[in-house]
PDB file of C-alpha atoms in Angstrom:
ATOM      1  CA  UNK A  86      23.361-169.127 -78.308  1.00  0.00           C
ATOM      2  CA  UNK A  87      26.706-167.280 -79.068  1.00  0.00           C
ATOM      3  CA  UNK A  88      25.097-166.625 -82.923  1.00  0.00           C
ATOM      4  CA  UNK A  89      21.880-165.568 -81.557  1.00  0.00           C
ATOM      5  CA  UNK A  90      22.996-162.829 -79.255  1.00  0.00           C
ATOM      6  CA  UNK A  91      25.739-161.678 -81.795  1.00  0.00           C
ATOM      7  CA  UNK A  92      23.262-159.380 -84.075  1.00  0.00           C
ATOM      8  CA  UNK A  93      21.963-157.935 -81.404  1.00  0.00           C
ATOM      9  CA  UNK A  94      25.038-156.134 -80.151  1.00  0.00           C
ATOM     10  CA  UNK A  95      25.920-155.452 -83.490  1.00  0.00           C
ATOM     11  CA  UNK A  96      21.829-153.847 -83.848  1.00  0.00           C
ATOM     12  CA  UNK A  97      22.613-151.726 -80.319  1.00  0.00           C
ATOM     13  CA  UNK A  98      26.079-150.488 -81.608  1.00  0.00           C
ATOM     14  CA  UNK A  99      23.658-148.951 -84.947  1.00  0.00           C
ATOM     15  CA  UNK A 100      21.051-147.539 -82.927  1.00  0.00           C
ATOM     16  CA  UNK A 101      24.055-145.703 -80.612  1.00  0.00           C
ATOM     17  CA  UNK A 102      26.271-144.450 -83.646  1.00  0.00           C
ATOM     18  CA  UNK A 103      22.689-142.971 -85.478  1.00  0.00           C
ATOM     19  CA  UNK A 104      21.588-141.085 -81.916  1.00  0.00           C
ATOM     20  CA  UNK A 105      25.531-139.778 -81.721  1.00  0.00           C
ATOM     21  CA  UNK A 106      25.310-138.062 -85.552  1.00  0.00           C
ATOM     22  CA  UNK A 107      21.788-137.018 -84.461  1.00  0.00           C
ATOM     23  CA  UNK A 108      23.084-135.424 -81.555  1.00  0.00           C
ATOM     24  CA  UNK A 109      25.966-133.608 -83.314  1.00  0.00           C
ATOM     25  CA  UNK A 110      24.122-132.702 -85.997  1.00  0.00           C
ATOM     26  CA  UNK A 111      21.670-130.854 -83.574  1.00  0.00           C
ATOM     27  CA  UNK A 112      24.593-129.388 -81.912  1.00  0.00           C
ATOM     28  CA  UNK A 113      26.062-128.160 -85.387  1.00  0.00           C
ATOM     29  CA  UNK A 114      22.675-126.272 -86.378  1.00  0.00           C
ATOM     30  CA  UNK A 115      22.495-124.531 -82.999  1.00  0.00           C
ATOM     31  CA  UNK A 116      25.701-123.047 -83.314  1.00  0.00           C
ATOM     32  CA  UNK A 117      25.617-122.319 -86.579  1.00  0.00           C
ATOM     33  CA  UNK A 118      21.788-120.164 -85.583  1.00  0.00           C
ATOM     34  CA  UNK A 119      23.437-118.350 -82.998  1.00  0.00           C
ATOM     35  CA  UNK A 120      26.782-116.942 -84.370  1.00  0.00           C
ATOM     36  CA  UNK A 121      24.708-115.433 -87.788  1.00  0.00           C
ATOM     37  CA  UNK A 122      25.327-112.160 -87.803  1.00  0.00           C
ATOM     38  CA  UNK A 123      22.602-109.966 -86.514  1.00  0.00           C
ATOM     39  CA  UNK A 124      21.577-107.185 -88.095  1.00  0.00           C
ATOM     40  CA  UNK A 125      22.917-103.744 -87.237  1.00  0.00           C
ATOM     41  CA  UNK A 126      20.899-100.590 -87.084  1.00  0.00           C
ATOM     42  CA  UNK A 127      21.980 -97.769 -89.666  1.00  0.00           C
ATOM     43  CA  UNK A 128      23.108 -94.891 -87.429  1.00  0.00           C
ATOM     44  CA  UNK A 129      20.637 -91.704 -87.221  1.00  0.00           C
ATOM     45  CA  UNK A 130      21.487 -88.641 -89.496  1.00  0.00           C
ATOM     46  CA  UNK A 131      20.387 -85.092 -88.970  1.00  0.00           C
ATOM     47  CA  UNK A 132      18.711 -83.710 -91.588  1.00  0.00           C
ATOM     48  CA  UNK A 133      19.395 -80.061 -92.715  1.00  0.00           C
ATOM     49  CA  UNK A 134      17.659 -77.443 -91.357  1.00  0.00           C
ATOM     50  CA  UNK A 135      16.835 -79.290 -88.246  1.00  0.00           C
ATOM     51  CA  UNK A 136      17.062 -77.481 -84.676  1.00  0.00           C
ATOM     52  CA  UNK A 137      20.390 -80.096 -83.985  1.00  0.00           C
ATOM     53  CA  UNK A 138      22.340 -78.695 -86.907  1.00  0.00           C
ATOM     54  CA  UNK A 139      24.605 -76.837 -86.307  1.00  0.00           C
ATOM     55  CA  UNK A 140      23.610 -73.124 -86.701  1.00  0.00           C
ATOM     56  CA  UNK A 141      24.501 -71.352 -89.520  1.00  0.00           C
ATOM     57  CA  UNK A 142      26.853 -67.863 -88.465  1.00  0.00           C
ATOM     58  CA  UNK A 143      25.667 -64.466 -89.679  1.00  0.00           C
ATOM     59  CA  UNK A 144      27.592 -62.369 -91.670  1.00  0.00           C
ATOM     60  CA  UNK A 145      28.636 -59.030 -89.821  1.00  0.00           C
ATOM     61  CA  UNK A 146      26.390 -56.306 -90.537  1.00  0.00           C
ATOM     62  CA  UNK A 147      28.361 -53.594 -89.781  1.00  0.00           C
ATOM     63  CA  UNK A 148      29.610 -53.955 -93.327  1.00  0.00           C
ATOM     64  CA  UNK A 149      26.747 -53.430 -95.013  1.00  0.00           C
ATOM     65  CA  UNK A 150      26.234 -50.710 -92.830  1.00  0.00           C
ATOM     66  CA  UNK A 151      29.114 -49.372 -93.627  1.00  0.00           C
ATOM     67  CA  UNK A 152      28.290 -49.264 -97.053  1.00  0.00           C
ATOM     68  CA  UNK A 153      24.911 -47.866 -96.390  1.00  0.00           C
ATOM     69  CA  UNK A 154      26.794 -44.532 -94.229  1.00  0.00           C
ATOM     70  CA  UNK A 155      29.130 -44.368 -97.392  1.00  0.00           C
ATOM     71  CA  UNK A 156      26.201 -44.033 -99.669  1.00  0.00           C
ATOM     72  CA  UNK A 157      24.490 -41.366 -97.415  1.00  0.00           C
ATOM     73  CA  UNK A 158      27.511 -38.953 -97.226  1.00  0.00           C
ATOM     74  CA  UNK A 159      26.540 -35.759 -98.011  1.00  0.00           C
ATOM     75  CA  UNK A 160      28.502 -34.005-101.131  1.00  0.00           C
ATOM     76  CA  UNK A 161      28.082 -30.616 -99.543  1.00  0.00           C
ATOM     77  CA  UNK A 162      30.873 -27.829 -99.191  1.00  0.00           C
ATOM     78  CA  UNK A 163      30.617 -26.930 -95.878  1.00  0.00           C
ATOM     79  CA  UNK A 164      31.408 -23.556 -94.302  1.00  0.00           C
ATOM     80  CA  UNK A 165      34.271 -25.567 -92.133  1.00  0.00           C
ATOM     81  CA  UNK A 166      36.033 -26.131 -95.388  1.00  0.00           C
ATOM     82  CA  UNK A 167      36.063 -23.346 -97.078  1.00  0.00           C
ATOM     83  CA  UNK A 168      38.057 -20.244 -97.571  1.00  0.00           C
ATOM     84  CA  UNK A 169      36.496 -17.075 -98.393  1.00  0.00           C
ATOM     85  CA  UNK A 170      38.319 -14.196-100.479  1.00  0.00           C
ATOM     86  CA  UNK A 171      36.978 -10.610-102.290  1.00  0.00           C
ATOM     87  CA  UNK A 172      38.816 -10.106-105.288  1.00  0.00           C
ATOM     88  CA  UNK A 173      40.156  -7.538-107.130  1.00  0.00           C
ATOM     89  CA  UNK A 174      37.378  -4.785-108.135  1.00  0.00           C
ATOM     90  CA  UNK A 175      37.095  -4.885-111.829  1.00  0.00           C
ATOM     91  CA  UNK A 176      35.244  -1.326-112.553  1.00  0.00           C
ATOM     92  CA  UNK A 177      33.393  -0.662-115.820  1.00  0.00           C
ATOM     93  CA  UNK A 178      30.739   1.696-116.942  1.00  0.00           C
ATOM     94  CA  UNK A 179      29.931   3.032-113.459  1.00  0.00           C
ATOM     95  CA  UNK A 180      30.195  -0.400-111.568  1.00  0.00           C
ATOM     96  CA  UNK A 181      31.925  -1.627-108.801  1.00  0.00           C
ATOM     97  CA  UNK A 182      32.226  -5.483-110.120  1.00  0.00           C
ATOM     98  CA  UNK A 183      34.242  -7.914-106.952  1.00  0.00           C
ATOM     99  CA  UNK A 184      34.683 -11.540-107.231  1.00  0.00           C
ATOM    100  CA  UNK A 185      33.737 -13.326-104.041  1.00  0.00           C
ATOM    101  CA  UNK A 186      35.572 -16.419-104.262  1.00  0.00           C
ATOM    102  CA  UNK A 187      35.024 -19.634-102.308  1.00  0.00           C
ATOM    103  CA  UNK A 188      38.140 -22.180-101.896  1.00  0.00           C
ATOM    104  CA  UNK A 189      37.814 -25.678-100.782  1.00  0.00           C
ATOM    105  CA  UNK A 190      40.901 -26.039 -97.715  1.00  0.00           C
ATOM    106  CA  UNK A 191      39.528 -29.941 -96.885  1.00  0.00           C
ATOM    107  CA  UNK A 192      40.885 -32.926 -98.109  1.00  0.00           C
ATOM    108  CA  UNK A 193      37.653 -34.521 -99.878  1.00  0.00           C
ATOM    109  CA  UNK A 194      36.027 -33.147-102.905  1.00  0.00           C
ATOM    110  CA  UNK A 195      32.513 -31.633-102.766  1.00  0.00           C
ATOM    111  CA  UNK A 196      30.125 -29.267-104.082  1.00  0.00           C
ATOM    112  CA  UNK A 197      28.866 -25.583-104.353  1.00  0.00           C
ATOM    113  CA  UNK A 198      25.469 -25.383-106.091  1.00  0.00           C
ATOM    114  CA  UNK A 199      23.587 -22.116-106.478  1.00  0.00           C
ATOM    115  CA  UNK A 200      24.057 -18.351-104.752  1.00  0.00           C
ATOM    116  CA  UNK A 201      25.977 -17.786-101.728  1.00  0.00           C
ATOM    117  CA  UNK A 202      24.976 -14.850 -98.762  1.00  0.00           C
ATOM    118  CA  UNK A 203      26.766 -12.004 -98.826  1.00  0.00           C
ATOM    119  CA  UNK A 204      25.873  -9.109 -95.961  1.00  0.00           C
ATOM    120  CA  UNK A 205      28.124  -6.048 -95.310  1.00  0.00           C
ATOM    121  CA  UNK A 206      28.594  -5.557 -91.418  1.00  0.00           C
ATOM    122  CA  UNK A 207      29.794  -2.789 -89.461  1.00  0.00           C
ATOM    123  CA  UNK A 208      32.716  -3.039 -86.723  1.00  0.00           C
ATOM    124  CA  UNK A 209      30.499  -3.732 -84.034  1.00  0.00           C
ATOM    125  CA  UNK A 210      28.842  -6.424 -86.511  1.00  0.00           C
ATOM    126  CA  UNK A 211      25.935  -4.878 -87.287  1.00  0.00           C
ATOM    127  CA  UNK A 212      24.158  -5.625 -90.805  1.00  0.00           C
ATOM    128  CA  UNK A 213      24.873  -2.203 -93.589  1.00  0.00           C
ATOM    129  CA  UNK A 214      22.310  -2.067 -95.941  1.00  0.00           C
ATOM    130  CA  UNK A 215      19.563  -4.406 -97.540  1.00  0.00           C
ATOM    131  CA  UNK A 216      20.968  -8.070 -98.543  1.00  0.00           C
ATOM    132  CA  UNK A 217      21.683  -8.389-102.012  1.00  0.00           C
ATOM    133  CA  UNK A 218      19.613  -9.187-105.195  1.00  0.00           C
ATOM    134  CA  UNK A 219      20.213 -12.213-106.611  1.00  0.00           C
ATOM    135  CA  UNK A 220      20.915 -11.405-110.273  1.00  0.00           C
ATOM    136  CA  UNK A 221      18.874 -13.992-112.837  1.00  0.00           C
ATOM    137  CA  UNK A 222      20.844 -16.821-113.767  1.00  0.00           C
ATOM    138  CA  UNK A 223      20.966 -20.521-114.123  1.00  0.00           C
ATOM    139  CA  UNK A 224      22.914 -22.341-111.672  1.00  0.00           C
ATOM    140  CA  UNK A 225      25.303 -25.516-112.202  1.00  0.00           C
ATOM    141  CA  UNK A 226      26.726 -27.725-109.748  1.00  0.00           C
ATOM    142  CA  UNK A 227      30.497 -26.747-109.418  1.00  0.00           C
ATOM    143  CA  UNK A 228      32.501 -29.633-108.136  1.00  0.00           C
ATOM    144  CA  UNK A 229      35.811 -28.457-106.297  1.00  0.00           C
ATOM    145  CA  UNK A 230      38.556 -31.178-105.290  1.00  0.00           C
ATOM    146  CA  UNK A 231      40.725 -29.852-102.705  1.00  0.00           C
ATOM    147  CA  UNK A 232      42.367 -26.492-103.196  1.00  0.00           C
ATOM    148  CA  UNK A 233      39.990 -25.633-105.960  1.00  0.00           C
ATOM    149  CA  UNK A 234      37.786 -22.606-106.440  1.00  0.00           C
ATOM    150  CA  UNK A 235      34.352 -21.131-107.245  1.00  0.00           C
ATOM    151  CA  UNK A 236      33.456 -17.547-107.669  1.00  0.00           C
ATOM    152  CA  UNK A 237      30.174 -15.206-107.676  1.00  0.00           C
ATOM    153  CA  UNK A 238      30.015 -11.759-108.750  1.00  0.00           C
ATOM    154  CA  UNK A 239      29.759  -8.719-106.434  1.00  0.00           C
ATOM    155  CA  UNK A 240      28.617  -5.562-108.004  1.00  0.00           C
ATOM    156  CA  UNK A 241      27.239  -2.313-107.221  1.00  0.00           C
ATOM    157  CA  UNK A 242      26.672   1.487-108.880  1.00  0.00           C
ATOM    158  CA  UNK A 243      29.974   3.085-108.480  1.00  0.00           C
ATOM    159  CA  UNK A 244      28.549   5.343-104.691  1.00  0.00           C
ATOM    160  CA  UNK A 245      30.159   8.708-106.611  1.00  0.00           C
ATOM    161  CA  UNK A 246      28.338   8.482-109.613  1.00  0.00           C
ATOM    162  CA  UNK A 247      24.795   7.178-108.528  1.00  0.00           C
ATOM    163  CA  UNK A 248      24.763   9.557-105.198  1.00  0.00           C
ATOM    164  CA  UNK A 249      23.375   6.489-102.930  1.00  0.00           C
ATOM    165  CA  UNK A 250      23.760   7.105 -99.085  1.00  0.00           C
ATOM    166  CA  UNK A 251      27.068   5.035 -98.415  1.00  0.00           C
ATOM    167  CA  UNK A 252      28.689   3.570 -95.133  1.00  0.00           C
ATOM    168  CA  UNK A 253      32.058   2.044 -95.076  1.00  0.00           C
ATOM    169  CA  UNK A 254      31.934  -1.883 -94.054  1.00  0.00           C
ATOM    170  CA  UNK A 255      34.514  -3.216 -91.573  1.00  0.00           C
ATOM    171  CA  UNK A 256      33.651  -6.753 -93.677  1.00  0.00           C
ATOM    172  CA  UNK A 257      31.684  -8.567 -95.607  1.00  0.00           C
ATOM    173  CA  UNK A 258      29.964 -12.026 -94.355  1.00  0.00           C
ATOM    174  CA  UNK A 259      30.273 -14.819 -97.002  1.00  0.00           C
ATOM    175  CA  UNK A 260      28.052 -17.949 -96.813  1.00  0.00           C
ATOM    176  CA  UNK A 261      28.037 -20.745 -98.619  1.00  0.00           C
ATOM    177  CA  UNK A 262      25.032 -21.874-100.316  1.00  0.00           C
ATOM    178  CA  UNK A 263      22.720 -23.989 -97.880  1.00  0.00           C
ATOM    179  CA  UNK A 264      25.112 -23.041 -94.709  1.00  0.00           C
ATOM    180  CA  UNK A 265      24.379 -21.261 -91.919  1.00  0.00           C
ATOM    181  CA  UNK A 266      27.762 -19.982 -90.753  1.00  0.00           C
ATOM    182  CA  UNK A 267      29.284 -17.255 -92.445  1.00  0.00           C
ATOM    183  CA  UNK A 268      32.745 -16.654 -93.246  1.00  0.00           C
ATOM    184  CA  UNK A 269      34.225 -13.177 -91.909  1.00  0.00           C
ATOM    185  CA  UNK A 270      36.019 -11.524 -95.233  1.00  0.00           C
ATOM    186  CA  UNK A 271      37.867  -8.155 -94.270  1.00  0.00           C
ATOM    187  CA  UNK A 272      36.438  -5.361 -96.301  1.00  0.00           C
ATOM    188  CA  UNK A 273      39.263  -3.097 -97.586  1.00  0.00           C
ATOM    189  CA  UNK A 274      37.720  -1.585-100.827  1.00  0.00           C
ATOM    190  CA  UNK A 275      36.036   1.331 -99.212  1.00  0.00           C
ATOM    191  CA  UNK A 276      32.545   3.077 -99.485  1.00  0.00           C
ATOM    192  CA  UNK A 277      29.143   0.809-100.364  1.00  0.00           C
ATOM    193  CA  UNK A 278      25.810   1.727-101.046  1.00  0.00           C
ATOM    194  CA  UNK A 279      23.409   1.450 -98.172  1.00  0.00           C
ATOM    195  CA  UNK A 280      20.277   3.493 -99.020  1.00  0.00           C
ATOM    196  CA  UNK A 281      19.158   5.611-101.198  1.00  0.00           C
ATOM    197  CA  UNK A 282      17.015   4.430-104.988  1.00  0.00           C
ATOM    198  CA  UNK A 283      20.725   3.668-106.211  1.00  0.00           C
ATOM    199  CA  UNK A 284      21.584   1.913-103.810  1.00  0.00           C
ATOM    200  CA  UNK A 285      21.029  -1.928-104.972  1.00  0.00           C
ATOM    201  CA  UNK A 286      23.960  -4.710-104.723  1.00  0.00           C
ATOM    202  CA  UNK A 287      23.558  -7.865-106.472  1.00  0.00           C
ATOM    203  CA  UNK A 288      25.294 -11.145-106.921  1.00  0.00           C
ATOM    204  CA  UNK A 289      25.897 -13.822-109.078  1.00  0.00           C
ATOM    205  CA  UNK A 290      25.367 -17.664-109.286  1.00  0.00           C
ATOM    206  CA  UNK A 291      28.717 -19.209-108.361  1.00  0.00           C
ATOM    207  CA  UNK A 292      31.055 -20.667-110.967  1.00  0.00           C
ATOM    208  CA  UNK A 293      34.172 -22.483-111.488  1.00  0.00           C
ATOM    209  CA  UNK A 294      37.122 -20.438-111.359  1.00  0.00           C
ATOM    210  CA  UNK A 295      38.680 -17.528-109.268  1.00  0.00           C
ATOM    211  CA  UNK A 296      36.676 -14.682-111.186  1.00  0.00           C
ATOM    212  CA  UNK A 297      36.121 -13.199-115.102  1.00  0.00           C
TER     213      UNK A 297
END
């Protein structure tokens, strides 16, 4: 009896020591399943261009602005920065030849381009005479930097040779070519023509310089 029941303890100790490496196999697969890394999600990215960019900053405009009102400066001599002057007559064969002459006083270069006006006025400012004839010509730009000069030639029959009517200016309005103010030039060289078939004045096309 003691042989017969032997093998079967020794059959139930088998059958318990296969179920226990079952069992921790099992376990062992389990935890291996559950501490695999899972897979992570690739963070978003914003594309370019997209209305969560960041927005892109202008460049100031007042720059180019800037650059535009440069551009757009006009080159003009204006009356405000000019000095007017008669010149010395120079007299030949019965003329009465005066430089008017136009100085630049402002701190900026600019430009005289054509005749100026030239009207003789009385004390109480009226207009003497007809306006003078612009003599033929050709005119040049004439570019004066600051303190420079231009001239344009007054010139008239001599009043005691051609017989013309006459009146005695108290000045002589200067203005600059495409300006509407005129400059106030004391007239100290005596009798002009004012009437009479004698009695025409004419004037130049400005030019560099201070006169001939």
């Amino acid at each position: 009896m003691a042989n017969t029941s032997r093998p079967v303890g020794r059959t139930a100790l088998l059958a318990s020591a296969v179920a226990l490496l079952g069992l921790v196999g099992a376990c062992g697969s389990e935890s291996s399943t559950s501490s695999a890394p899972q897979p992570t999600q690739a963070p978003r990215t914003t594309a370019p261009g997209t209305g969560t960019a960041p927005a892109a900053t202008a460049a100031p405009s007042d720059t180019a602005g800037s650059a535009s009102a440069s551009a757009r400066t006009d080159g003009r001599c204006h009356t405000s920065e000019l000095r007017a002057a008669v010149g010395r007559v120079d007299p030949g064969a019965g003329q009465r030849n005066f430089p008017i002459v136009l100085t630049n006083t402002s701190d900026r270069t600019c430009t005289l381009y054509g005749y100026p006006g030239a009207a003789f006025v009385g004390a109480s400012g009226e207009q003497l005479g007809p306006d003078p004839e612009r003599a033929p010509a050709s005119p040049e730009t004439v570019t004066l930097t600051p303190g420079k000069s231009a001239w344009a030639g007054l010139s008239f029959s001599s009043p005691q040779i051609s017989g013309a009517r006459t009146a005695t200016p108290a000045a002589l309005l200067v203005t600059p070519p495409d300006e509407h103010d005129p400059i106030e030039v004391e007239w100290t060289a005596g009798e002009v023509p004012v009437g009479g078939d004698e009695s025409s004045v004419s004037l130049t096309a400005l030019e560099a310089g201070t006169g001939p």
